[in-house]
Coordinates of C-alpha atoms in Angstrom, one line a residue:
M1 CA 67.8 105.7 169.6
T2 CA 65.9 109.2 169.8
A3 CA 62.5 110.0 171.3
S4 CA 61.0 110.6 167.7
H5 CA 61.2 107.0 167.0
E6 CA 58.0 105.2 167.5
G7 CA 58.7 101.4 168.3
A8 CA 55.3 100.5 166.8
H9 CA 56.2 102.1 163.4
A10 CA 57.7 99.7 160.9
H11 CA 60.8 102.4 159.6
G12 CA 60.7 103.3 155.6
Y13 CA 63.9 101.1 154.6
I14 CA 62.1 97.7 156.0
D15 CA 60.9 96.4 152.5
D16 CA 64.7 96.8 151.8
K17 CA 66.1 96.0 154.7
T18 CA 67.6 92.7 153.1
R19 CA 69.2 94.8 150.8
Y20 CA 70.8 97.3 152.8
L21 CA 72.4 94.8 155.0
A22 CA 74.0 93.1 151.8
R23 CA 75.4 96.5 151.0
L24 CA 77.0 97.0 154.3
K25 CA 78.4 93.3 154.3
R26 CA 80.0 94.7 151.2
I27 CA 81.2 98.1 152.8
E28 CA 82.5 95.6 155.8
G29 CA 84.8 93.5 153.1
Q30 CA 86.0 97.2 151.5
A31 CA 86.8 98.4 154.7
R32 CA 88.5 95.0 155.3
G33 CA 90.6 94.8 152.6
I34 CA 91.9 98.9 153.1
H35 CA 93.1 97.5 156.4
R36 CA 95.0 94.4 154.9
M37 CA 96.3 96.9 152.1
I38 CA 97.7 99.2 154.8
D39 CA 99.4 96.1 156.2
E40 CA 100.4 94.8 153.4
D41 CA 102.3 98.3 152.3
T42 CA 100.1 99.2 149.4
Y43 CA 100.7 102.3 147.3
C44 CA 99.1 105.0 148.9
I45 CA 96.7 105.9 145.6
D46 CA 95.9 102.2 145.2
I47 CA 94.7 103.0 148.9
L48 CA 92.9 106.2 148.5
T49 CA 91.1 104.6 145.3
Q50 CA 89.5 102.1 147.9
I51 CA 88.8 104.7 150.2
S52 CA 87.1 106.6 147.7
A53 CA 85.1 103.8 146.8
L54 CA 84.1 102.8 150.2
T55 CA 83.0 106.4 150.9
S56 CA 81.2 106.3 147.6
A57 CA 79.2 103.4 148.8
L58 CA 78.1 104.5 152.4
E59 CA 77.2 107.6 150.4
N60 CA 74.7 105.8 148.2
V61 CA 73.8 103.7 151.8
A62 CA 72.9 107.1 153.4
L63 CA 71.2 108.4 150.1
G64 CA 68.7 105.5 150.1
L65 CA 68.2 105.7 153.3
L66 CA 67.1 109.5 153.5
D67 CA 64.9 108.6 150.1
D68 CA 63.2 105.9 152.1
H69 CA 62.8 108.3 155.2
L70 CA 61.5 111.1 153.0
R71 CA 58.8 108.6 151.5
H72 CA 57.4 106.7 154.1
C73 CA 58.3 108.8 157.6
V74 CA 58.1 112.5 156.9
V75 CA 55.3 111.7 154.2
D76 CA 53.1 109.8 156.7
A77 CA 54.0 112.2 159.6
A78 CA 52.9 115.4 156.8
K79 CA 49.7 113.7 155.9
A80 CA 48.8 113.2 160.1
G81 CA 49.8 117.1 160.6
G82 CA 50.5 118.5 164.1
P83 CA 54.1 118.4 165.6
E84 CA 55.2 115.6 164.5
A85 CA 55.1 116.6 161.0
E86 CA 57.0 119.7 162.1
Q87 CA 59.2 117.0 163.8
K88 CA 60.0 114.9 160.8
I89 CA 61.0 117.6 158.4
K90 CA 63.2 119.0 160.9
E91 CA 65.0 115.5 161.1
A92 CA 65.1 115.4 157.7
S93 CA 67.0 118.8 157.3
A94 CA 69.3 117.6 160.2
A95 CA 70.0 114.6 158.7
I96 CA 70.6 116.3 155.0
A97 CA 72.6 118.9 156.7
R98 CA 75.2 116.2 158.1
L99 CA 75.5 114.4 154.7
V100 CA 76.4 117.7 153.0
K101 CA 78.9 118.0 155.1
S102 CA 80.6 115.2 155.0

């Protein structure tokens, strides 16, 4: 956790926390399935197909979290103004850059 995260404030994803946790549980299952496929010498293309599905699922979680961050944390900080607003915008831009690179 970085200094920019205050413990007293609810994160933007909090209303969807149960949904995110359920999605991540499915993603964990997909990763275990890929592990099993490799262990069982499954055909390469079938494994790659599952890796593609896993990657897409993770990207969807990341995009949802980014959307929640923009709608809550960034908007709230922008309304308040000051250095926190600039910091939240920089954080969001850096997060977007990391997602685009991946």
